[in-house]
Amino acid sequence: MTKDETIEALVPVMPEEVEMSIVAEDLKPKPPARAAPRGIETFTVCRQSDESGISGVGVVIEGVLFATGHVILHWLTPAPRGSISVFDSLNDFRQIHSDPHPTNKTIITWADGRQEEW
C-alpha cells in the first residue's frame, strides 16, 4: 500500500446527503439550553455637556451590554476609581440618566464604531 492509499484509507468517506447537511454554523459551540444567552457588547458614553455638573463632559462611562439585555456601567467619576451601576436594560439607564437631561447631548459609541445620540 502506498502512502497516498494509506491516507485515503484513514480519511472517513461520508455519504453525499450527510456531507450536504454539515453547515459551519451547526459546528459552533452552543450554550446548554438551560443557560442564559451569551455574548457581550462594549461601549462608552460621552457627554458633550453636563447639565447637573456632577459627571463632567467627555467620556464619562464604560459599559457592557450582555446578551440578556442587562447593562453594567463603570462611571469614570469621581476619580480615581469611579463606581459601578447595574441596569436591567440600556433603556432603563437611558430613562434615568439621559432622557431627563437632553442638553447633555449624550453619545454612545459601540466597540464596532456605531454611534447613538440621545
CSV table of N, CA, C and O in Angstrom, one decimal:
chain,number,residue,atom,x,y,z
A,1,MET,N,0.8,-1.2,0.0
A,1,MET,CA,0.0,0.0,0.0
A,1,MET,C,0.9,1.2,0.0
A,1,MET,O,1.8,1.3,0.8
A,2,THR,N,0.6,2.2,-0.9
A,2,THR,CA,1.4,3.4,-0.9
A,2,THR,C,1.0,4.4,0.2
A,2,THR,O,-0.1,4.2,0.8
A,3,LYS,N,1.8,5.4,0.4
A,3,LYS,CA,1.5,6.4,1.4
A,3,LYS,C,0.1,7.1,1.1
A,3,LYS,O,-0.7,7.3,2.0
A,4,ASP,N,-0.1,7.4,-0.2
A,4,ASP,CA,-1.4,8.1,-0.5
A,4,ASP,C,-2.6,7.1,-0.3
A,4,ASP,O,-3.6,7.6,0.2
A,5,GLU,N,-2.4,5.9,-0.6
A,5,GLU,CA,-3.5,4.9,-0.3
A,5,GLU,C,-3.8,4.8,1.2
A,5,GLU,O,-4.9,4.6,1.6
A,6,THR,N,-2.7,4.8,2.0
A,6,THR,CA,-2.9,4.7,3.4
A,6,THR,C,-3.6,5.9,4.0
A,6,THR,O,-4.6,5.8,4.8
A,7,ILE,N,-3.3,7.1,3.5
A,7,ILE,CA,-4.0,8.3,3.9
A,7,ILE,C,-5.5,8.3,3.5
A,7,ILE,O,-6.4,8.6,4.3
A,8,GLU,N,-5.7,7.8,2.3
A,8,GLU,CA,-7.1,7.7,1.8
A,8,GLU,C,-7.9,6.7,2.7
A,8,GLU,O,-9.1,7.0,2.9
A,9,ALA,N,-7.3,5.7,3.1
A,9,ALA,CA,-8.0,4.7,3.9
A,9,ALA,C,-8.3,5.2,5.3
A,9,ALA,O,-9.3,4.8,5.9
A,10,LEU,N,-7.5,6.1,5.8
A,10,LEU,CA,-7.8,6.7,7.1
A,10,LEU,C,-8.8,7.8,7.1
A,10,LEU,O,-9.4,8.1,8.1
A,11,VAL,N,-9.0,8.5,6.0
A,11,VAL,CA,-10.0,9.6,5.9
A,11,VAL,C,-11.4,9.0,5.7
A,11,VAL,O,-11.6,8.2,4.8
A,12,PRO,N,-12.3,9.3,6.7
A,12,PRO,CA,-13.7,8.7,6.5
A,12,PRO,C,-14.4,9.3,5.3
A,12,PRO,O,-14.2,10.5,5.0
A,13,VAL,N,-15.1,8.4,4.6
A,13,VAL,CA,-15.9,8.8,3.5
A,13,VAL,C,-17.3,9.0,3.9
A,13,VAL,O,-17.9,8.1,4.5
A,14,MET,N,-17.9,10.2,3.6
A,14,MET,CA,-19.3,10.4,4.1
A,14,MET,C,-20.2,10.4,2.9
A,14,MET,O,-19.9,10.8,1.8
A,15,PRO,N,-21.4,9.8,3.1
A,15,PRO,CA,-22.4,9.8,2.0
A,15,PRO,C,-22.7,11.2,1.6
A,15,PRO,O,-22.7,12.1,2.5
A,16,GLU,N,-23.0,11.4,0.4
A,16,GLU,CA,-23.3,12.8,-0.1
A,16,GLU,C,-24.4,13.5,0.6
A,16,GLU,O,-24.2,14.7,1.0
A,17,GLU,N,-25.5,12.9,1.0
A,17,GLU,CA,-26.6,13.5,1.7
A,17,GLU,C,-26.2,14.0,3.1
A,17,GLU,O,-26.6,15.0,3.6
A,18,VAL,N,-25.3,13.3,3.8
A,18,VAL,CA,-24.8,13.7,5.1
A,18,VAL,C,-23.8,14.9,5.0
A,18,VAL,O,-23.9,15.8,5.7
A,19,GLU,N,-23.0,14.8,4.0
A,19,GLU,CA,-22.0,15.9,3.7
A,19,GLU,C,-22.7,17.2,3.5
A,19,GLU,O,-22.2,18.2,3.9
A,20,MET,N,-23.8,17.2,2.8
A,20,MET,CA,-24.5,18.4,2.5
A,20,MET,C,-25.1,19.1,3.7
A,20,MET,O,-25.4,20.3,3.7
A,21,SER,N,-25.4,18.3,4.7
A,21,SER,CA,-26.1,18.8,5.9
A,21,SER,C,-25.2,19.5,6.9
A,21,SER,O,-25.6,20.1,7.9
A,22,ILE,N,-23.9,19.3,6.7
A,22,ILE,CA,-22.9,19.9,7.6
A,22,ILE,C,-22.7,21.4,7.3
A,22,ILE,O,-22.2,21.7,6.2
A,23,VAL,N,-23.1,22.3,8.2
A,23,VAL,CA,-23.0,23.7,8.0
A,23,VAL,C,-22.1,24.2,9.1
A,23,VAL,O,-22.3,23.8,10.2
A,24,ALA,N,-21.3,25.2,8.7
A,24,ALA,CA,-20.3,25.7,9.7
A,24,ALA,C,-21.0,26.2,10.9
A,24,ALA,O,-20.6,26.0,12.1
A,25,GLU,N,-22.2,26.8,10.8
A,25,GLU,CA,-22.9,27.4,12.0
A,25,GLU,C,-23.3,26.2,12.9
A,25,GLU,O,-23.3,26.4,14.1
A,26,ASP,N,-23.6,25.1,12.4
A,26,ASP,CA,-24.0,23.9,13.2
A,26,ASP,C,-22.9,23.4,14.0
A,26,ASP,O,-23.1,22.7,15.0
A,27,LEU,N,-21.7,23.7,13.6
A,27,LEU,CA,-20.5,23.2,14.3
A,27,LEU,C,-20.0,24.0,15.4
A,27,LEU,O,-19.2,23.6,16.2
A,28,LYS,N,-20.5,25.3,15.5
A,28,LYS,CA,-20.0,26.2,16.6
A,28,LYS,C,-20.6,25.7,17.9
A,28,LYS,O,-21.7,25.3,18.0
A,29,PRO,N,-19.8,25.9,19.0
A,29,PRO,CA,-20.2,25.5,20.3
A,29,PRO,C,-21.4,26.4,20.7
A,29,PRO,O,-21.5,27.6,20.4
A,30,LYS,N,-22.3,25.8,21.4
A,30,LYS,CA,-23.6,26.5,21.8
A,30,LYS,C,-23.8,26.2,23.3
A,30,LYS,O,-23.4,25.2,23.8
A,31,PRO,N,-24.3,27.2,24.0
A,31,PRO,CA,-24.6,27.1,25.4
A,31,PRO,C,-25.7,26.1,25.6
A,31,PRO,O,-26.5,25.8,24.8
A,32,PRO,N,-25.7,25.4,26.8
A,32,PRO,CA,-26.7,24.5,27.1
A,32,PRO,C,-28.1,25.2,27.1
A,32,PRO,O,-28.2,26.4,27.4
A,33,ALA,N,-29.2,24.5,26.8
A,33,ALA,CA,-30.5,25.1,26.6
A,33,ALA,C,-30.9,25.8,27.9
A,33,ALA,O,-31.6,26.8,27.9
A,34,ARG,N,-30.5,25.3,29.1
A,34,ARG,CA,-30.9,25.9,30.3
A,34,ARG,C,-30.2,27.2,30.7
A,34,ARG,O,-30.5,27.8,31.7
A,35,ALA,N,-29.1,27.5,30.0
A,35,ALA,CA,-28.3,28.7,30.3
A,35,ALA,C,-28.8,29.9,29.6
A,35,ALA,O,-29.5,29.8,28.6
A,36,ALA,N,-28.5,31.1,30.1
A,36,ALA,CA,-28.9,32.3,29.5
A,36,ALA,C,-28.1,32.5,28.2
A,36,ALA,O,-27.0,31.9,28.1
A,37,PRO,N,-28.6,33.4,27.4
A,37,PRO,CA,-27.8,33.7,26.1
A,37,PRO,C,-26.4,34.2,26.4
A,37,PRO,O,-26.3,34.8,27.5
A,38,ARG,N,-25.5,34.0,25.5
A,38,ARG,CA,-24.1,34.5,25.7
A,38,ARG,C,-23.8,35.6,24.7
A,38,ARG,O,-24.4,35.7,23.7
A,39,GLY,N,-22.9,36.4,25.1
A,39,GLY,CA,-22.4,37.5,24.2
A,39,GLY,C,-22.5,38.8,24.9
A,39,GLY,O,-23.4,39.1,25.7
A,40,ILE,N,-21.5,39.7,24.6
A,40,ILE,CA,-21.4,41.0,25.2
A,40,ILE,C,-21.0,42.0,24.1
A,40,ILE,O,-20.4,41.7,23.2
A,41,GLU,N,-21.4,43.2,24.4
A,41,GLU,CA,-21.0,44.3,23.5
A,41,GLU,C,-20.5,45.4,24.5
A,41,GLU,O,-21.1,45.6,25.6
A,42,THR,N,-19.4,46.1,24.1
A,42,THR,CA,-18.9,47.1,25.0
A,42,THR,C,-19.2,48.5,24.3
A,42,THR,O,-19.3,48.6,23.1
A,43,PHE,N,-19.2,49.5,25.2
A,43,PHE,CA,-19.5,50.9,24.7
A,43,PHE,C,-19.0,51.9,25.6
A,43,PHE,O,-18.6,51.6,26.8
A,44,THR,N,-18.9,53.1,25.2
A,44,THR,CA,-18.6,54.3,26.0
A,44,THR,C,-19.7,55.3,25.9
A,44,THR,O,-20.5,55.3,24.9
A,45,VAL,N,-19.9,56.1,27.0
A,45,VAL,CA,-20.9,57.1,27.0
A,45,VAL,C,-20.1,58.5,27.1
A,45,VAL,O,-19.3,58.7,28.0
A,46,CYS,N,-20.4,59.3,26.1
A,46,CYS,CA,-19.7,60.7,26.1
A,46,CYS,C,-20.8,61.7,26.3
A,46,CYS,O,-21.9,61.6,25.7
A,47,ARG,N,-20.6,62.6,27.2
A,47,ARG,CA,-21.5,63.7,27.4
A,47,ARG,C,-20.8,65.0,26.8
A,47,ARG,O,-19.7,65.3,27.2
A,48,GLN,N,-21.5,65.7,25.9
A,48,GLN,CA,-21.0,66.9,25.4
A,48,GLN,C,-21.2,68.1,26.3
A,48,GLN,O,-20.6,69.2,26.0
A,49,SER,N,-22.1,67.9,27.2
A,49,SER,CA,-22.4,69.0,28.2
A,49,SER,C,-22.8,68.3,29.5
A,49,SER,O,-23.0,67.1,29.5
A,50,ASP,N,-22.7,69.0,30.6
A,50,ASP,CA,-23.1,68.4,31.9
A,50,ASP,C,-24.1,69.3,32.7
A,50,ASP,O,-23.7,70.1,33.4
A,51,GLU,N,-25.3,69.0,32.4
A,51,GLU,CA,-26.4,69.9,33.0
A,51,GLU,C,-26.3,69.9,34.5
A,51,GLU,O,-26.6,70.9,35.1
A,52,SER,N,-26.0,68.7,35.1
A,52,SER,CA,-26.0,68.7,36.6
A,52,SER,C,-24.7,69.1,37.2
A,52,SER,O,-24.7,69.4,38.4
A,53,GLY,N,-23.7,69.1,36.5
A,53,GLY,CA,-22.4,69.5,37.0
A,53,GLY,C,-21.7,68.4,37.8
A,53,GLY,O,-20.7,68.6,38.5
A,54,ILE,N,-22.2,67.1,37.7
A,54,ILE,CA,-21.7,66.0,38.5
A,54,ILE,C,-20.8,65.1,37.8
A,54,ILE,O,-19.7,64.8,38.2
A,55,SER,N,-21.2,64.6,36.6
A,55,SER,CA,-20.4,63.6,35.9
A,55,SER,C,-19.3,64.2,35.0
A,55,SER,O,-18.4,63.5,34.6
A,56,GLY,N,-19.4,65.5,34.6
A,56,GLY,CA,-18.5,66.1,33.7
A,56,GLY,C,-18.8,65.9,32.3
A,56,GLY,O,-19.8,65.3,31.9
A,57,VAL,N,-17.9,66.3,31.4
A,57,VAL,CA,-18.0,66.1,30.0
A,57,VAL,C,-16.9,65.2,29.4
A,57,VAL,O,-16.0,64.9,30.1
A,58,GLY,N,-17.1,64.8,28.2
A,58,GLY,CA,-16.2,63.8,27.6
A,58,GLY,C,-16.7,62.4,27.9
A,58,GLY,O,-17.9,62.2,28.2
A,59,VAL,N,-15.9,61.4,27.8
A,59,VAL,CA,-16.2,60.0,28.1
A,59,VAL,C,-16.3,59.9,29.6
A,59,VAL,O,-15.4,60.0,30.3
A,60,VAL,N,-17.6,59.6,30.0
A,60,VAL,CA,-17.8,59.5,31.5
A,60,VAL,C,-18.2,58.1,32.0
A,60,VAL,O,-18.2,57.8,33.2
A,61,ILE,N,-18.4,57.2,31.0
A,61,ILE,CA,-18.8,55.8,31.3
A,61,ILE,C,-18.2,54.8,30.4
A,61,ILE,O,-18.2,55.1,29.2
A,62,GLU,N,-17.8,53.7,30.9
A,62,GLU,CA,-17.5,52.5,30.1
A,62,GLU,C,-18.6,51.5,30.4
A,62,GLU,O,-19.0,51.4,31.6
A,63,GLY,N,-19.2,50.9,29.4
A,63,GLY,CA,-20.3,50.0,29.6
A,63,GLY,C,-20.2,48.6,28.9
A,63,GLY,O,-19.4,48.5,28.0
A,64,VAL,N,-21.0,47.7,29.5
A,64,VAL,CA,-21.1,46.4,28.9
A,64,VAL,C,-22.6,46.0,28.8
A,64,VAL,O,-23.3,46.1,29.7
A,65,LEU,N,-23.0,45.6,27.6
A,65,LEU,CA,-24.4,45.1,27.3
A,65,LEU,C,-24.3,43.6,27.1
A,65,LEU,O,-23.6,43.1,26.2
A,66,PHE,N,-25.0,42.9,28.0
A,66,PHE,CA,-25.0,41.4,27.9
A,66,PHE,C,-26.1,40.9,26.9
A,66,PHE,O,-27.1,41.7,26.7
A,67,ALA,N,-26.0,39.7,26.5
A,67,ALA,CA,-27.0,39.2,25.5
A,67,ALA,C,-28.4,39.1,26.2
A,67,ALA,O,-29.4,39.2,25.5
A,68,THR,N,-28.4,39.1,27.5
A,68,THR,CA,-29.7,39.1,28.2
A,68,THR,C,-30.4,40.4,28.2
A,68,THR,O,-31.5,40.6,28.7
A,69,GLY,N,-29.6,41.5,27.9
A,69,GLY,CA,-30.1,42.8,27.9
A,69,GLY,C,-29.6,43.6,29.1
A,69,GLY,O,-29.7,44.8,29.2
A,70,HIS,N,-29.1,42.9,30.1
A,70,HIS,CA,-28.5,43.6,31.3
A,70,HIS,C,-27.3,44.5,30.9
A,70,HIS,O,-26.6,44.1,30.0
A,71,VAL,N,-27.2,45.6,31.6
A,71,VAL,CA,-26.1,46.5,31.4
A,71,VAL,C,-25.4,46.8,32.7
A,71,VAL,O,-26.0,47.0,33.7
A,72,ILE,N,-24.0,46.8,32.6
A,72,ILE,CA,-23.2,47.2,33.7
A,72,ILE,C,-22.4,48.4,33.2
A,72,ILE,O,-21.8,48.4,32.2
A,73,LEU,N,-22.4,49.4,34.1
A,73,LEU,CA,-21.7,50.7,33.7
A,73,LEU,C,-20.6,50.9,34.7
A,73,LEU,O,-20.8,50.7,35.9
A,74,HIS,N,-19.5,51.4,34.2
A,74,HIS,CA,-18.4,51.8,35.1
A,74,HIS,C,-18.3,53.3,34.9
A,74,HIS,O,-17.8,53.8,33.9
A,75,TRP,N,-18.8,54.1,35.9
A,75,TRP,CA,-18.7,55.5,35.9
A,75,TRP,C,-17.3,55.9,36.1
A,75,TRP,O,-16.6,55.4,37.1
A,76,LEU,N,-16.7,56.7,35.3
A,76,LEU,CA,-15.3,57.1,35.4
A,76,LEU,C,-15.1,58.3,36.4
A,76,LEU,O,-14.0,58.7,36.6
A,77,THR,N,-16.2,58.8,37.0
A,77,THR,CA,-16.0,59.8,38.1
A,77,THR,C,-16.7,59.3,39.3
A,77,THR,O,-17.7,58.6,39.2
A,78,PRO,N,-16.4,59.7,40.5
A,78,PRO,CA,-15.2,60.5,40.8
A,78,PRO,C,-13.9,59.7,40.7
A,78,PRO,O,-13.9,58.5,41.0
A,79,ALA,N,-12.8,60.4,40.4
A,79,ALA,CA,-11.5,59.7,40.3
A,79,ALA,C,-11.1,59.4,41.7
A,79,ALA,O,-11.5,60.0,42.7
A,80,PRO,N,-10.3,58.4,41.9
A,80,PRO,CA,-9.6,57.6,40.9
A,80,PRO,C,-10.3,56.3,40.5
A,80,PRO,O,-9.9,55.7,39.6
A,81,ARG,N,-11.4,55.9,41.2
A,81,ARG,CA,-12.0,54.6,40.9
A,81,ARG,C,-13.3,54.7,40.2
A,81,ARG,O,-13.7,53.8,39.5
A,82,GLY,N,-14.1,55.7,40.4
A,82,GLY,CA,-15.4,55.7,39.8
A,82,GLY,C,-16.4,54.8,40.6
A,82,GLY,O,-16.1,54.5,41.7
A,83,SER,N,-17.4,54.4,39.9
A,83,SER,CA,-18.4,53.5,40.6
A,83,SER,C,-19.0,52.6,39.5
A,83,SER,O,-18.9,52.8,38.3
A,84,ILE,N,-19.7,51.5,40.0
A,84,ILE,CA,-20.4,50.5,39.1
A,84,ILE,C,-21.9,50.6,39.3
A,84,ILE,O,-22.4,50.8,40.4
A,85,SER,N,-22.6,50.6,38.2
A,85,SER,CA,-24.1,50.6,38.2
A,85,SER,C,-24.6,49.4,37.4
A,85,SER,O,-24.0,49.1,36.4
A,86,VAL,N,-25.7,48.8,37.8
A,86,VAL,CA,-26.3,47.7,37.1
A,86,VAL,C,-27.7,48.0,36.7
A,86,VAL,O,-28.4,48.5,37.6
A,87,PHE,N,-28.1,47.8,35.5
A,87,PHE,CA,-29.4,48.1,35.0
A,87,PHE,C,-30.0,46.9,34.3
A,87,PHE,O,-29.2,46.1,33.7
A,88,ASP,N,-31.3,46.7,34.3
A,88,ASP,CA,-31.9,45.6,33.6
A,88,ASP,C,-31.9,45.8,32.1
A,88,ASP,O,-32.0,44.8,31.4
A,89,SER,N,-31.7,47.0,31.6
A,89,SER,CA,-31.6,47.2,30.2
A,89,SER,C,-31.0,48.6,29.9
A,89,SER,O,-30.9,49.4,30.8
A,90,LEU,N,-30.5,48.8,28.7
A,90,LEU,CA,-29.9,50.0,28.3
A,90,LEU,C,-31.0,51.1,28.3
A,90,LEU,O,-30.7,52.3,28.7
A,91,ASN,N,-32.2,50.7,28.0
A,91,ASN,CA,-33.4,51.7,28.1
A,91,ASN,C,-33.6,52.2,29.5
A,91,ASN,O,-33.9,53.4,29.7
A,92,ASP,N,-33.4,51.3,30.5
A,92,ASP,CA,-33.6,51.8,31.9
A,92,ASP,C,-32.5,52.8,32.2
A,92,ASP,O,-32.8,53.8,32.9
A,93,PHE,N,-31.3,52.6,31.8
A,93,PHE,CA,-30.2,53.6,32.0
A,93,PHE,C,-30.6,54.9,31.4
A,93,PHE,O,-30.5,55.9,32.0
A,94,ARG,N,-31.0,54.8,30.1
A,94,ARG,CA,-31.4,56.0,29.4
A,94,ARG,C,-32.5,56.8,30.0
A,94,ARG,O,-32.4,58.0,30.1
A,95,GLN,N,-33.5,56.1,30.5
A,95,GLN,CA,-34.6,56.8,31.1
A,95,GLN,C,-34.2,57.6,32.4
A,95,GLN,O,-34.8,58.6,32.7
A,96,ILE,N,-33.2,57.1,33.1
A,96,ILE,CA,-32.8,57.7,34.3
A,96,ILE,C,-31.7,58.7,34.1
A,96,ILE,O,-31.7,59.8,34.7
A,97,HIS,N,-30.7,58.4,33.3
A,97,HIS,CA,-29.5,59.3,33.2
A,97,HIS,C,-29.4,60.1,31.9
A,97,HIS,O,-28.4,60.8,31.8
A,98,SER,N,-30.2,59.9,30.9
A,98,SER,CA,-30.1,60.6,29.7
A,98,SER,C,-31.3,61.4,29.3
A,98,SER,O,-31.2,62.6,29.1
A,99,ASP,N,-32.5,60.7,29.2
A,99,ASP,CA,-33.7,61.4,28.8
A,99,ASP,C,-34.0,62.7,29.6
A,99,ASP,O,-34.4,63.7,29.1
A,100,PRO,N,-33.8,62.6,31.0
A,100,PRO,CA,-34.2,63.8,31.7
A,100,PRO,C,-33.2,65.0,31.5
A,100,PRO,O,-33.4,66.1,32.0
A,101,HIS,N,-32.1,64.7,30.8
A,101,HIS,CA,-31.0,65.8,30.6
A,101,HIS,C,-30.7,65.9,29.1
A,101,HIS,O,-29.6,65.6,28.7
A,102,PRO,N,-31.7,66.3,28.3
A,102,PRO,CA,-31.4,66.3,26.8
A,102,PRO,C,-30.3,67.3,26.4
A,102,PRO,O,-29.7,67.1,25.4
A,103,THR,N,-30.0,68.3,27.2
A,103,THR,CA,-29.0,69.2,26.9
A,103,THR,C,-27.6,68.7,27.0
A,103,THR,O,-26.6,69.3,26.5
A,104,ASN,N,-27.5,67.5,27.6
A,104,ASN,CA,-26.1,66.8,27.8
A,104,ASN,C,-25.6,66.3,26.4
A,104,ASN,O,-24.4,66.1,26.3
A,105,LYS,N,-26.5,66.1,25.5
A,105,LYS,CA,-26.2,65.6,24.1
A,105,LYS,C,-25.3,64.4,24.3
A,105,LYS,O,-24.1,64.4,23.9
A,106,THR,N,-25.9,63.3,24.8
A,106,THR,CA,-25.1,62.1,25.1
A,106,THR,C,-24.9,61.3,23.8
A,106,THR,O,-25.8,61.2,23.0
A,107,ILE,N,-23.7,60.8,23.7
A,107,ILE,CA,-23.3,59.9,22.6
A,107,ILE,C,-22.8,58.6,23.1
A,107,ILE,O,-21.9,58.5,23.9
A,108,ILE,N,-23.4,57.5,22.6
A,108,ILE,CA,-23.0,56.2,22.9
A,108,ILE,C,-22.2,55.7,21.7
A,108,ILE,O,-22.7,55.7,20.6
A,109,THR,N,-21.0,55.2,22.0
A,109,THR,CA,-20.2,54.7,20.9
A,109,THR,C,-19.9,53.2,21.2
A,109,THR,O,-19.3,52.9,22.2
A,110,TRP,N,-20.3,52.3,20.3
A,110,TRP,CA,-20.1,50.9,20.5
A,110,TRP,C,-18.7,50.5,20.0
A,110,TRP,O,-18.1,51.2,19.2
A,111,ALA,N,-18.2,49.3,20.4
A,111,ALA,CA,-16.9,48.9,20.0
A,111,ALA,C,-16.7,48.7,18.5
A,111,ALA,O,-15.7,48.9,18.0
A,112,ASP,N,-17.9,48.4,17.8
A,112,ASP,CA,-17.8,48.3,16.4
A,112,ASP,C,-17.8,49.6,15.6
A,112,ASP,O,-17.8,49.7,14.4
A,113,GLY,N,-17.9,50.7,16.4
A,113,GLY,CA,-17.9,52.1,15.8
A,113,GLY,C,-19.3,52.7,15.6
A,113,GLY,O,-19.4,53.9,15.3
A,114,ARG,N,-20.4,51.9,15.8
A,114,ARG,CA,-21.7,52.5,15.7
A,114,ARG,C,-21.9,53.6,16.8
A,114,ARG,O,-21.3,53.5,17.9
A,115,GLN,N,-22.7,54.6,16.5
A,115,GLN,CA,-23.0,55.6,17.5
A,115,GLN,C,-24.4,55.9,17.6
A,115,GLN,O,-25.2,55.8,16.6
A,116,GLU,N,-24.9,56.2,18.8
A,116,GLU,CA,-26.3,56.6,19.0
A,116,GLU,C,-26.2,58.0,19.8
A,116,GLU,O,-25.4,58.1,20.7
A,117,GLU,N,-27.0,58.9,19.4
A,117,GLU,CA,-27.0,60.2,20.1
A,117,GLU,C,-28.4,60.3,20.8
A,117,GLU,O,-29.4,60.1,20.2
A,118,TRP,N,-28.3,60.7,22.0
A,118,TRP,CA,-29.5,60.9,22.8
A,118,TRP,C,-29.7,62.3,23.3
A,118,TRP,O,-28.9,62.9,23.9
